């Protein structure tokens, strides 16, 4: 015992509730080390002692290399300690006071659990709530921290003897798996007849039968209810559209396995990786042609959003049916429903629910995979509440809350070097979403013992988030919308402090510092300030906000600008009442309710209308631009003309050429050429500004960069011209990242600002 040495090791990161302690226990046992492991307020603490140092260094190298699949290690500290002469290694279940502990996102059922689920001799055979330390619900069932069963919605289920034995055995896969359960002691499914709200018999089989008969079933999942129907049944899909009051917004699908997905879409190996990831996002995939599913599922789109089952309940149901429409159950624009009583009964023919309560509602995440990396349309389940560590040069002492914008909102909190961004919360103008927004703020305050000393919001004085910020009575920082789009991406990629980038914010709309509406901006930016160096030439937006709903309005503005009063009426303008057009032209000329905008989203609206592919009235944000992208021919190399009249980018030559070409060219060709024009103008501007300001990094963000075609073309051109291109990969380029960008600016301001 002469050579007895001891070390105290602290592991920071997502290391609780992910099977970390049993992993440490097994590792120490294998290496013959004594000591203990325990959860602390900020991570996991390990005390090890052994003879000599070789086993201890081996222990350390395995600690990071072989960590459990769900563990995320941010930092490990090792300090020499005084040996205690312990005889064995133990797992301590007591904890210290909490300060800032991360919690894992919800995780799809692991392969071990799936094997047990379909193994007829396993005691959890076909039990829809099977889980273990490597999988299962997390974020959506946690009421408070530390992550322990009594602080989750599983507290109402008392473990049976067998479950408890596994739960207490450090060598078992279910050691301290907080939501562990079995058919004897855990949650149960229930079928409810929505007309009587009473229980009916038949279980999963009956639900599957209903679906096969073309009925609509509401199914309670991890973060809320889905509405399910048979995607092959056009009548069922149409009825679901009526129920959801959505005529065209694409429905997501859930498919049994990759083979099934392959029948309907083209999938790359990178997309397969994301589909199979335990985070189980919805991935947008190119439809196969001819298409085997009714157009009604995603009309006018060239892609389908598909996910794989992520709970045992989904896996069991999909074992009977290979593919289902699985759209979130909600009323239009409101948060996803999490309890039957919230209105689920009105939306379906059968409710398949269960008695494990959902504490925090959370939608499915949605992404495209572009150049091997995610492009998030929505970041929610599976990704939230994963923290982002801030670079050291931006770490400050205080705690900050950033409230985001208004549409597609999120909130972000900063504490002790980390930012946590909430799930997608929707449009705050709807009171139900605003309630969700306030709920998540109080939830984060409790969960992360967080008390903001500063608040950050948008410049817009009338945003509900800005007004909410004012009521907090703490120092309030306001940041311009498009600048925050760029800042969020800078923070994600850890751009250096003082380093300037060229930010291209192509977006729907946001209030500019000059009182006009921005959205087609070139900003030279660092964390502290920005200057607006170029932008799409501002044009009047007839009807103000209404122009975002009625895409043809902006077409009139662009046509008037390009041709003067005798402008032609191509595309969908043929179908608009002539009197209405006259009235809009008059309003434009008189400057009535027609604020100036440089928005690139509105440019897409105009071009889609001129090409005749936009709806007269958009049903959801980005509908016309998405159709334009879906239709564009990727192989086209040509582009249109534009004038660079610094700082204005005048696109009237392009509008004229498009109208002329409409007579002789395919719409898909024109759409392709339009995309090329934008990529080319970004590259030309970057080249001239890059030289003038010695800038080599270009940030591409804003909702328009959800357009994968534009993103790929622009990225390629810029890289060929020697630029480094940064774009959001961990957060969405749309307004979900506003709160993160606001945070980046607030941190810089507190650290370096005056
Ligand atoms: Zn598992
Ligand atoms: Zn049990
Ligand atoms: Fe935006």
XYZ file of C-alpha atoms and ligand atoms in Angstrom:
757
model
C 0.000 0.000 0.000
C 3.086 2.212 -0.109
C 2.269 3.518 -3.566
C -1.407 4.335 -2.978
C -2.501 7.339 -5.006
C -5.823 9.133 -5.245
C -7.489 11.653 -7.543
C -10.640 13.650 -7.487
C -12.118 13.953 -10.964
C -14.958 16.319 -11.832
C -16.842 15.877 -15.082
C -18.939 18.749 -16.434
C -21.542 18.475 -19.178
C -24.659 16.408 -19.803
C -23.630 13.577 -17.490
C -26.672 13.033 -15.304
C -29.513 10.735 -16.253
C -27.518 9.235 -19.084
C -25.969 6.183 -17.401
C -22.726 7.898 -16.514
C -22.353 6.668 -12.945
C -22.845 2.956 -13.758
C -20.360 3.374 -16.582
C -17.806 4.837 -14.149
C -18.565 2.045 -11.687
C -17.931 -0.701 -14.252
C -14.769 0.994 -15.479
C -13.331 1.342 -11.962
C -14.176 -2.295 -11.167
C -12.476 -3.519 -14.331
C -9.328 -1.616 -13.473
C -9.363 -2.676 -9.820
C -9.740 0.850 -8.480
C -11.503 1.845 -5.272
C -13.454 5.012 -4.607
C -16.870 6.414 -5.395
C -18.874 8.320 -7.982
C -21.680 10.765 -7.303
C -23.813 13.391 -8.975
C -23.133 16.923 -7.825
C -24.718 20.280 -8.425
C -22.681 20.840 -11.546
C -21.891 17.404 -12.961
C -20.356 14.162 -11.721
C -17.635 13.803 -9.109
C -15.391 10.765 -9.057
C -12.909 9.777 -6.369
C -10.508 7.011 -7.404
C -7.586 5.448 -5.660
C -5.248 2.637 -6.579
C -1.689 1.451 -6.485
C 0.623 3.277 -8.853
C -0.641 5.653 -11.477
C -0.964 3.432 -14.546
C -4.488 2.173 -13.821
C -5.624 5.655 -12.961
C -4.344 7.092 -16.217
C -6.026 4.229 -18.069
C -9.205 5.073 -16.182
C -8.960 8.663 -17.358
C -8.406 7.790 -20.973
C -11.421 5.426 -21.024
C -13.562 7.972 -19.209
C -13.796 10.218 -22.242
C -13.283 7.685 -24.999
C -15.917 5.134 -23.910
C -18.537 7.439 -22.377
C -22.193 6.329 -22.648
C -23.865 7.320 -25.925
C -25.993 10.096 -24.449
C -23.313 11.704 -22.291
C -21.798 14.983 -23.482
C -18.599 15.922 -21.698
C -17.751 19.612 -21.743
C -14.800 19.587 -19.371
C -12.917 17.266 -16.995
C -10.791 18.454 -14.113
C -8.374 16.143 -12.252
C -6.883 17.020 -8.876
C -4.530 14.860 -6.780
C -6.151 13.898 -3.478
C -5.358 12.166 -0.199
C -5.890 8.369 -0.382
C -8.578 7.090 1.972
C -7.661 3.394 1.833
C -11.116 2.360 0.584
C -11.746 -1.319 -0.085
C -14.158 -1.076 -3.010
C -15.841 1.234 -5.523
C -19.349 2.495 -4.871
C -22.062 4.594 -6.437
C -23.360 7.265 -4.094
C -26.912 8.325 -4.641
C -26.854 11.402 -2.441
C -26.250 14.775 -4.022
C -24.910 18.185 -3.210
C -26.842 21.422 -3.538
C -27.707 22.128 -7.121
C -26.458 25.080 -9.085
C -26.440 24.583 -12.861
C -27.081 21.082 -14.116
C -27.909 20.290 -17.699
C -30.625 17.945 -18.679
C -30.636 15.591 -21.628
C -33.119 16.080 -24.462
C -35.645 13.270 -25.033
C -34.044 10.251 -26.644
C -35.485 7.701 -29.076
C -35.816 4.091 -27.892
C -32.400 2.393 -28.033
C -31.706 -0.838 -29.896
C -31.416 -2.885 -26.663
C -34.867 -1.768 -25.587
C -36.296 -2.425 -29.077
C -34.932 -6.001 -28.886
C -36.648 -6.542 -25.538
C -39.840 -4.915 -26.820
C -40.166 -7.507 -29.587
C -38.850 -10.470 -27.587
C -41.848 -12.628 -26.511
C -40.048 -13.982 -23.451
C -38.896 -10.637 -22.120
C -40.890 -9.326 -19.180
C -41.373 -6.055 -21.036
C -42.485 -7.724 -24.272
C -44.686 -5.269 -26.207
C -44.751 -2.856 -23.277
C -45.153 0.628 -24.817
C -43.158 2.438 -22.091
C -39.953 0.416 -22.065
C -36.815 2.543 -21.598
C -33.376 2.474 -19.978
C -30.523 4.831 -19.057
C -29.642 5.091 -22.736
C -33.071 6.102 -23.969
C -36.509 7.405 -23.166
C -38.238 10.591 -22.112
C -36.176 13.291 -20.383
C -36.841 16.985 -20.992
C -40.589 16.534 -21.482
C -41.159 14.717 -18.142
C -38.832 16.702 -15.886
C -40.564 19.073 -13.471
C -37.476 20.142 -11.581
C -33.842 19.239 -11.049
C -31.863 17.318 -9.938
C -33.065 14.666 -12.354
C -34.599 12.110 -9.988
C -37.785 10.123 -10.328
C -39.720 12.137 -7.701
C -39.073 15.251 -9.782
C -40.450 13.760 -12.988
C -44.005 12.930 -14.028
C -43.075 9.275 -13.284
C -43.377 10.034 -9.555
C -46.964 8.731 -9.544
C -45.831 5.201 -10.428
C -44.329 3.106 -7.654
C -41.666 0.721 -8.926
C -42.321 -3.016 -8.501
C -39.688 -5.237 -6.889
C -38.140 -6.314 -10.171
C -37.867 -2.779 -11.493
C -36.432 -1.521 -8.224
C -33.822 -4.269 -8.254
C -32.633 -3.191 -11.704
C -32.809 0.472 -10.709
C -30.520 -0.110 -7.738
C -28.013 -2.392 -9.437
C -24.981 -0.443 -10.754
C -24.315 -3.228 -13.238
C -27.808 -3.095 -14.742
C -28.699 -1.104 -17.866
C -31.538 0.429 -15.864
C -29.467 1.583 -12.898
C -31.046 4.911 -11.973
C -33.041 5.011 -15.200
C -35.550 7.441 -13.679
C -38.495 6.671 -16.025
C -37.982 2.878 -15.835
C -41.165 0.845 -15.675
C -42.726 -2.461 -16.619
C -46.245 -3.705 -17.402
C -46.752 -4.494 -13.700
C -45.881 -1.086 -12.268
C -45.686 1.532 -14.991
C -47.894 3.656 -17.247
C -50.588 2.060 -19.383
C -52.193 3.035 -22.647
C -55.880 3.832 -22.882
C -58.209 4.126 -25.856
C -60.857 6.800 -25.588
C -63.915 7.431 -27.686
C -63.795 11.175 -28.335
C -67.568 11.523 -28.543
C -68.159 10.139 -25.041
C -64.633 10.699 -23.642
C -64.977 7.182 -22.246
C -62.561 4.301 -22.382
C -63.023 1.685 -25.077
C -61.409 -1.738 -25.388
C -59.075 -3.070 -28.031
C -55.706 -1.449 -27.353
C -53.135 -0.881 -30.058
C -54.735 -3.402 -32.416
C -57.945 -1.457 -32.458
C -56.119 1.806 -33.100
C -54.279 0.187 -36.015
C -57.595 -1.137 -37.355
C -59.131 2.336 -37.157
C -56.221 3.771 -39.124
C -56.537 1.076 -41.794
C -60.230 1.948 -42.092
C -59.325 5.545 -42.919
C -60.076 7.036 -39.527
C -58.085 9.668 -37.670
C -56.366 8.712 -34.434
C -54.829 11.104 -31.916
C -51.743 9.556 -30.340
C -49.956 10.836 -27.258
C -46.203 10.803 -27.843
C -43.276 12.401 -26.020
C -43.907 16.118 -26.335
C -47.560 16.130 -27.286
C -50.235 14.535 -29.440
C -49.937 13.594 -33.097
C -52.887 13.217 -35.411
C -52.432 10.060 -37.439
C -54.050 8.736 -40.581
C -53.307 6.425 -43.489
C -51.367 8.489 -46.059
C -52.566 6.271 -48.926
C -56.160 7.139 -48.147
C -56.921 10.433 -49.923
C -60.261 10.846 -48.158
C -58.598 10.491 -44.746
C -55.874 12.975 -45.643
C -58.456 15.472 -46.914
C -60.515 15.076 -43.761
C -57.441 15.655 -41.644
C -56.834 18.859 -43.618
C -60.352 20.001 -42.799
C -59.902 19.192 -39.136
C -56.593 21.040 -38.953
C -57.943 23.904 -41.077
C -54.864 23.544 -43.226
C -55.350 23.185 -46.944
C -51.734 22.982 -48.047
C -49.185 23.115 -45.224
C -47.167 19.905 -45.644
C -47.992 17.002 -43.298
C -45.157 15.012 -41.768
C -45.041 11.224 -42.002
C -43.777 8.516 -39.692
C -42.420 5.403 -41.392
C -41.568 1.980 -39.964
C -37.985 1.837 -41.215
C -35.477 3.080 -43.781
C -36.671 0.515 -46.363
C -40.160 1.993 -46.207
C -38.859 5.552 -46.524
C -36.814 4.473 -49.531
C -40.014 3.443 -51.337
C -41.312 6.999 -51.337
C -38.238 9.216 -51.362
C -34.609 9.376 -52.438
C -32.373 9.163 -49.361
C -28.658 9.763 -49.087
C -26.476 7.999 -46.530
C -26.120 11.288 -44.655
C -29.885 11.613 -44.435
C -30.105 8.028 -43.174
C -27.687 8.926 -40.359
C -29.921 11.788 -39.246
C -33.105 9.706 -39.590
C -31.591 6.979 -37.395
C -30.026 9.335 -34.855
C -31.475 9.003 -31.333
C -32.652 12.600 -31.716
C -35.146 11.451 -34.376
C -35.904 14.663 -36.198
C -38.284 14.922 -39.126
C -36.039 15.026 -42.201
C -37.190 16.573 -45.485
C -36.486 14.126 -48.313
C -36.873 14.391 -52.085
C -40.051 12.715 -53.351
C -39.608 9.878 -55.791
C -41.248 10.412 -59.153
C -43.817 9.213 -60.031
C -44.975 9.737 -56.517
C -46.777 6.901 -54.736
C -48.581 8.983 -52.116
C -51.413 11.462 -52.708
C -50.367 15.018 -53.559
C -52.531 16.249 -50.689
C -49.794 15.323 -48.191
C -47.362 18.013 -49.354
C -48.874 19.808 -52.337
C -46.527 21.841 -54.591
C -43.484 20.596 -52.669
C -40.776 18.354 -54.066
C -40.045 16.883 -50.645
C -41.720 14.953 -47.836
C -40.967 15.346 -44.122
C -40.480 11.887 -42.637
C -39.389 10.573 -39.245
C -38.838 7.143 -37.761
C -40.680 5.931 -34.639
C -39.063 7.322 -31.501
C -41.052 5.803 -28.662
C -41.894 2.139 -28.033
C -45.542 3.039 -28.529
C -44.762 4.353 -32.036
C -42.642 1.280 -32.770
C -45.485 -1.071 -31.802
C -48.057 0.797 -33.866
C -45.799 1.061 -36.911
C -45.193 -2.678 -36.657
C -48.768 -3.020 -37.892
C -48.767 -0.203 -40.456
C -45.711 0.772 -42.471
C -46.330 4.492 -42.866
C -48.606 7.097 -41.263
C -49.327 10.772 -41.539
C -48.139 12.119 -38.153
C -48.869 15.807 -37.812
C -48.894 17.627 -34.507
C -52.310 17.921 -32.899
C -53.124 21.555 -32.427
C -55.441 24.215 -33.569
C -53.980 26.393 -36.284
C -51.007 28.454 -35.016
C -51.389 27.258 -31.412
C -48.967 25.107 -29.372
C -48.977 21.319 -29.702
C -51.590 19.752 -27.392
C -50.283 17.641 -24.506
C -53.414 16.598 -22.596
C -56.682 15.173 -23.945
C -58.539 17.955 -22.154
C -56.801 20.638 -24.197
C -59.050 19.913 -27.178
C -57.815 16.603 -28.588
C -61.345 15.145 -28.572
C -62.472 17.573 -31.273
C -59.780 16.521 -33.692
C -60.095 12.755 -34.155
C -62.127 9.523 -34.283
C -60.167 7.748 -31.563
C -57.722 8.836 -28.863
C -54.774 6.597 -28.047
C -53.440 8.079 -24.854
C -51.642 7.018 -21.685
C -51.304 8.028 -18.069
C -47.693 9.243 -18.028
C -48.186 13.006 -17.965
C -46.218 15.280 -20.293
C -44.819 18.118 -18.242
C -43.220 20.254 -20.967
C -44.765 20.210 -24.430
C -42.302 20.079 -27.306
C -42.823 19.729 -31.063
C -40.867 17.455 -33.358
C -37.690 18.929 -34.816
C -37.595 19.412 -38.593
C -34.470 19.604 -40.748
C -33.018 19.300 -44.194
C -29.577 17.743 -44.486
C -27.384 20.084 -46.554
C -23.723 19.240 -47.207
C -23.879 16.644 -44.433
C -25.065 19.109 -41.805
C -28.518 19.935 -40.464
C -30.416 22.944 -41.732
C -33.108 23.338 -39.082
C -36.593 24.412 -40.061
C -37.502 23.821 -36.431
C -35.288 22.941 -33.497
C -37.231 21.288 -30.717
C -37.562 17.684 -29.455
C -34.280 15.779 -29.376
C -32.176 18.947 -29.375
C -33.647 21.070 -26.581
C -32.403 21.932 -23.934
C -28.875 21.201 -25.104
C -26.537 24.006 -23.987
C -24.147 25.947 -26.194
C -20.882 26.796 -24.468
C -19.895 30.395 -25.084
C -16.243 31.060 -26.033
C -14.143 32.177 -23.048
C -13.800 35.703 -24.429
C -17.559 36.219 -24.098
C -18.067 34.653 -20.659
C -19.466 37.084 -18.105
C -20.639 36.832 -14.487
C -24.251 37.915 -14.785
C -27.339 35.970 -15.831
C -29.178 37.136 -18.934
C -32.474 36.372 -20.619
C -33.022 36.990 -24.347
C -36.656 37.097 -25.407
C -36.365 36.719 -29.195
C -38.689 38.276 -31.736
C -42.295 37.499 -32.406
C -42.876 34.965 -35.201
C -41.321 31.503 -34.679
C -40.088 32.636 -31.307
C -37.686 31.055 -28.802
C -36.102 32.357 -25.616
C -32.476 31.900 -24.536
C -30.925 32.068 -21.100
C -27.277 32.592 -20.188
C -25.674 31.353 -17.027
C -22.108 30.431 -16.053
C -20.727 30.289 -19.563
C -23.579 28.454 -21.258
C -26.589 29.465 -23.316
C -29.715 27.332 -23.339
C -32.186 28.069 -26.111
C -35.779 26.920 -25.736
C -37.782 24.901 -28.221
C -39.794 26.591 -30.954
C -42.670 28.469 -29.294
C -44.606 29.797 -32.287
C -46.067 33.221 -33.010
C -46.462 35.229 -29.799
C -49.375 37.226 -31.210
C -51.538 34.196 -30.447
C -52.301 34.303 -26.710
C -51.824 30.527 -26.383
C -48.270 30.812 -27.686
C -47.642 33.797 -25.454
C -48.741 31.663 -22.497
C -46.315 28.936 -23.635
C -43.607 31.635 -23.769
C -44.256 32.721 -20.174
C -44.484 29.089 -19.033
C -41.114 28.249 -20.502
C -39.511 31.268 -18.857
C -40.724 30.264 -15.396
C -39.808 26.638 -16.108
C -36.233 27.590 -17.022
C -35.999 29.862 -13.978
C -36.882 26.966 -11.708
C -35.067 24.206 -13.601
C -31.776 26.034 -13.891
C -32.089 28.202 -10.733
C -31.886 31.153 -13.031
C -32.564 34.779 -12.185
C -31.816 37.254 -14.958
C -29.982 40.484 -14.189
C -30.310 41.688 -17.799
C -32.910 41.287 -20.516
C -32.422 41.506 -24.284
C -35.125 41.956 -26.909
C -35.803 43.151 -30.435
C -35.834 46.817 -31.445
C -39.512 46.580 -32.338
C -41.395 48.450 -29.585
C -44.698 46.637 -30.243
C -43.445 43.056 -30.109
C -44.998 41.277 -27.129
C -41.534 39.987 -26.240
C -40.162 43.553 -26.124
C -43.052 44.700 -23.961
C -42.595 41.706 -21.679
C -38.927 42.682 -21.319
C -39.932 46.129 -20.187
C -41.995 44.748 -17.329
C -39.018 42.917 -15.803
C -37.513 46.029 -14.274
C -33.901 45.084 -15.070
C -31.453 46.660 -17.548
C -32.886 46.145 -21.042
C -30.760 45.858 -24.196
C -32.402 46.009 -27.648
C -30.856 44.623 -30.819
C -31.790 44.943 -34.484
C -33.457 41.841 -35.955
C -31.160 41.086 -38.929
C -28.036 41.825 -36.958
C -29.175 39.132 -34.470
C -29.552 36.623 -37.323
C -25.861 37.172 -38.104
C -24.796 37.253 -34.425
C -26.416 33.881 -33.686
C -24.367 32.237 -36.407
C -21.189 34.038 -35.260
C -21.686 32.732 -31.733
C -22.389 29.185 -32.925
C -19.112 29.178 -34.856
C -17.127 31.045 -32.185
C -16.055 33.933 -34.442
C -13.311 35.865 -32.604
C -14.007 39.010 -30.666
C -13.202 42.118 -32.730
C -13.204 40.047 -35.938
C -15.472 41.459 -38.624
C -17.629 39.344 -40.903
C -19.852 40.134 -43.841
C -23.338 39.112 -42.763
C -25.888 38.379 -45.455
C -29.312 38.467 -43.782
C -31.923 37.403 -46.343
C -35.163 37.239 -44.476
C -38.871 37.915 -44.323
C -39.039 41.115 -42.374
C -37.775 42.937 -39.339
C -37.672 46.516 -38.176
C -34.574 48.382 -39.325
C -32.723 51.096 -37.428
C -34.103 53.664 -39.921
C -37.736 52.736 -39.265
C -38.191 50.897 -42.590
C -38.669 47.160 -42.994
C -35.432 45.285 -43.670
C -34.828 41.773 -44.975
C -32.256 41.825 -47.795
C -29.238 43.124 -45.903
C -25.465 43.054 -46.158
C -24.002 43.934 -42.778
C -20.395 44.352 -41.748
C -20.585 43.088 -38.200
C -18.744 42.118 -35.072
C -20.290 41.254 -31.711
C -20.552 44.882 -30.645
C -21.797 46.756 -33.689
C -22.704 46.585 -37.355
C -23.064 48.810 -40.356
C -25.490 48.261 -43.199
C -23.336 48.344 -46.309
C -25.692 47.136 -49.033
C -29.287 46.024 -49.414
C -31.948 45.152 -51.934
C -33.379 48.420 -53.235
C -36.312 49.255 -50.949
C -39.713 49.163 -52.622
C -43.101 50.010 -51.163
C -44.931 47.038 -49.665
C -48.607 47.606 -50.451
C -50.883 46.847 -47.526
C -48.000 46.541 -45.060
C -48.093 43.158 -43.272
C -50.860 41.993 -45.607
C -48.273 41.773 -48.400
C -46.674 38.827 -46.594
C -50.008 36.978 -46.781
C -50.843 37.986 -50.356
C -47.690 37.460 -52.417
C -49.074 39.104 -55.604
C -49.063 42.512 -53.850
C -45.273 42.617 -53.911
C -45.293 41.496 -57.566
C -47.272 44.644 -58.376
C -44.695 46.750 -56.559
C -41.779 45.109 -58.413
C -43.537 45.320 -61.811
C -44.437 48.979 -61.288
C -40.814 49.676 -60.343
C -39.433 47.880 -63.395
C -41.906 48.847 -66.139
C -43.633 51.986 -64.890
C -47.396 52.353 -64.932
C -48.023 50.372 -68.107
C -46.700 47.181 -66.482
C -47.827 43.768 -67.769
C -49.879 41.355 -65.646
C -48.106 38.007 -65.850
C -48.581 34.879 -63.726
C -51.157 34.928 -60.970
C -51.863 38.623 -61.590
C -54.065 37.439 -64.464
C -56.382 36.036 -61.797
C -56.506 39.120 -59.610
C -59.444 41.473 -59.967
C -58.384 44.443 -62.154
C -60.069 46.916 -59.818
C -58.063 45.559 -56.923
C -54.836 45.966 -58.898
C -55.792 49.552 -59.728
C -56.449 50.329 -56.080
C -53.092 48.832 -55.071
C -51.269 50.878 -57.722
C -52.977 54.017 -56.428
C -51.981 53.186 -52.849
C -48.400 52.616 -54.022
C -48.264 55.949 -55.819
C -49.895 57.864 -52.975
C -47.750 56.110 -50.388
C -50.809 54.896 -48.479
C -50.117 52.013 -46.105
C -47.085 51.048 -48.207
C -43.970 51.064 -46.015
C -40.649 50.617 -47.800
C -39.022 47.197 -47.564
C -35.752 45.621 -48.671
C -37.048 42.134 -47.777
C -35.715 39.220 -49.807
C -38.674 37.079 -48.717
C -40.936 39.600 -50.441
C -38.757 39.378 -53.576
C -39.377 35.603 -53.637
C -43.115 36.312 -53.222
C -43.008 38.688 -56.191
C -41.087 36.338 -58.483
C -43.242 33.319 -57.545
C -46.340 35.396 -58.349
C -44.943 36.561 -61.691
C -44.146 32.927 -62.556
C -47.733 31.984 -61.718
C -46.841 29.489 -58.993
C -47.648 31.478 -55.842
C -50.984 31.012 -54.068
C -53.275 34.046 -54.100
C -53.209 33.877 -50.349
C -50.362 32.158 -48.521
C -51.396 29.675 -45.889
C -48.092 29.640 -44.021
C -44.905 31.686 -43.853
C -42.674 31.041 -46.828
C -45.243 29.152 -48.901
C -44.580 30.982 -52.193
C -40.761 30.929 -51.734
C -40.880 27.192 -50.949
C -42.771 26.509 -54.166
C -40.212 28.529 -56.084
C -37.379 26.466 -54.616
C -39.229 23.167 -55.198
C -39.702 23.983 -58.828
C -36.283 25.390 -59.692
C -34.089 23.458 -62.090
C -30.812 22.887 -60.223
C -28.824 22.307 -63.380
C -29.348 25.791 -64.834
C -26.164 27.897 -64.977
C -27.437 31.215 -66.378
C -28.356 34.254 -64.352
C -30.116 37.597 -64.805
C -28.795 41.146 -64.762
C -28.931 43.560 -61.837
C -27.466 46.979 -61.059
C -25.160 47.544 -58.119
C -25.837 51.141 -57.297
C -24.098 51.223 -53.922
C -25.615 50.667 -51.413
C -28.679 49.718 -53.473
C -29.076 46.461 -55.372
C -31.536 47.174 -58.154
C -33.233 44.055 -59.490
C -35.507 45.730 -62.018
C -33.434 44.438 -64.998
C -34.066 40.895 -63.710
C -37.805 41.487 -63.347
C -37.984 42.751 -66.951
C -36.019 39.783 -68.294
C -38.162 37.301 -66.346
C -41.374 38.739 -67.781
C -39.893 38.603 -71.273
C -38.649 35.022 -70.883
C -41.965 33.790 -69.518
C -43.244 33.700 -73.104
C -40.629 31.238 -74.299
C -38.997 29.500 -71.321
C -39.906 26.827 -68.821
C -40.845 28.162 -65.385
C -38.364 25.735 -63.791
C -35.572 27.236 -65.909
C -36.497 30.794 -64.856
C -36.732 29.726 -61.219
C -33.250 28.173 -61.446
C -31.883 31.296 -63.082
C -33.432 33.465 -60.367
C -31.638 31.462 -57.659
C -28.338 31.824 -59.541
C -28.825 35.569 -59.755
C -29.068 35.881 -55.972
C -26.008 33.673 -55.434
C -24.076 35.715 -57.966
C -25.007 39.075 -56.508
C -24.037 37.915 -53.003
C -20.674 36.814 -54.335
C -20.082 40.046 -56.256
C -20.896 42.155 -53.232
C -18.760 39.982 -50.964
C -15.865 40.336 -53.381
C -16.022 44.113 -53.540
C -16.722 44.644 -49.824
C -14.301 41.915 -48.798
C -11.456 43.816 -50.424
C -12.536 47.160 -49.041
C -12.924 45.957 -45.438
C -10.409 43.032 -45.545
C -13.054 40.493 -44.679
C -12.752 36.796 -45.452
C -15.739 35.349 -43.591
C -19.291 35.524 -44.898
C -22.239 34.582 -42.672
C -25.423 33.442 -44.438
C -28.545 33.588 -42.296
C -32.180 34.664 -42.139
C -35.262 32.642 -43.103
C -34.510 32.789 -46.843
C -31.468 30.562 -46.229
C -33.779 27.686 -45.399
C -33.729 27.492 -49.181
C -31.194 24.695 -49.637
C -30.706 25.411 -53.329
C -29.820 29.058 -52.735
C -27.642 28.088 -49.784
C -25.664 25.486 -51.757
C -25.204 27.713 -54.804
C -24.113 30.703 -52.727
C -21.788 28.646 -50.552
C -20.118 27.146 -53.607
C -19.579 30.469 -55.377
C -18.220 32.153 -52.259
C -15.846 29.291 -51.519
C -14.580 29.294 -55.097
C -13.788 32.953 -54.555
C -11.773 32.305 -51.428
C -14.319 33.105 -48.721
C -15.005 31.082 -45.602
C -18.754 30.571 -45.355
C -20.507 30.232 -42.013
C -24.148 29.218 -41.766
C -26.303 27.973 -38.876
C -26.078 24.202 -38.319
C -27.103 23.862 -34.660
C -29.919 26.403 -34.759
C -32.335 27.489 -37.436
C -31.495 30.407 -39.729
C -35.087 31.596 -39.237
C -36.420 33.688 -36.369
C -35.932 30.842 -33.876
C -32.328 32.027 -33.612
C -33.118 35.665 -32.812
C -32.894 35.072 -29.055
C -29.459 33.462 -29.451
C -28.174 36.388 -31.523
C -29.534 38.843 -28.977
C -27.605 36.938 -26.325
C -24.340 37.148 -28.283
C -24.621 40.921 -28.465
C -25.580 41.282 -24.786
C -22.579 39.178 -23.698
C -20.189 41.290 -25.780
C -21.740 44.467 -24.507
C -21.449 43.417 -20.869
C -17.886 42.239 -21.364
C -16.443 44.928 -23.625
C -19.071 47.552 -24.280
C -19.438 50.996 -22.918
Zn -33.060 1.767 -23.928
Zn -42.011 -2.807 -12.701
Fe -35.933 37.146 -39.344
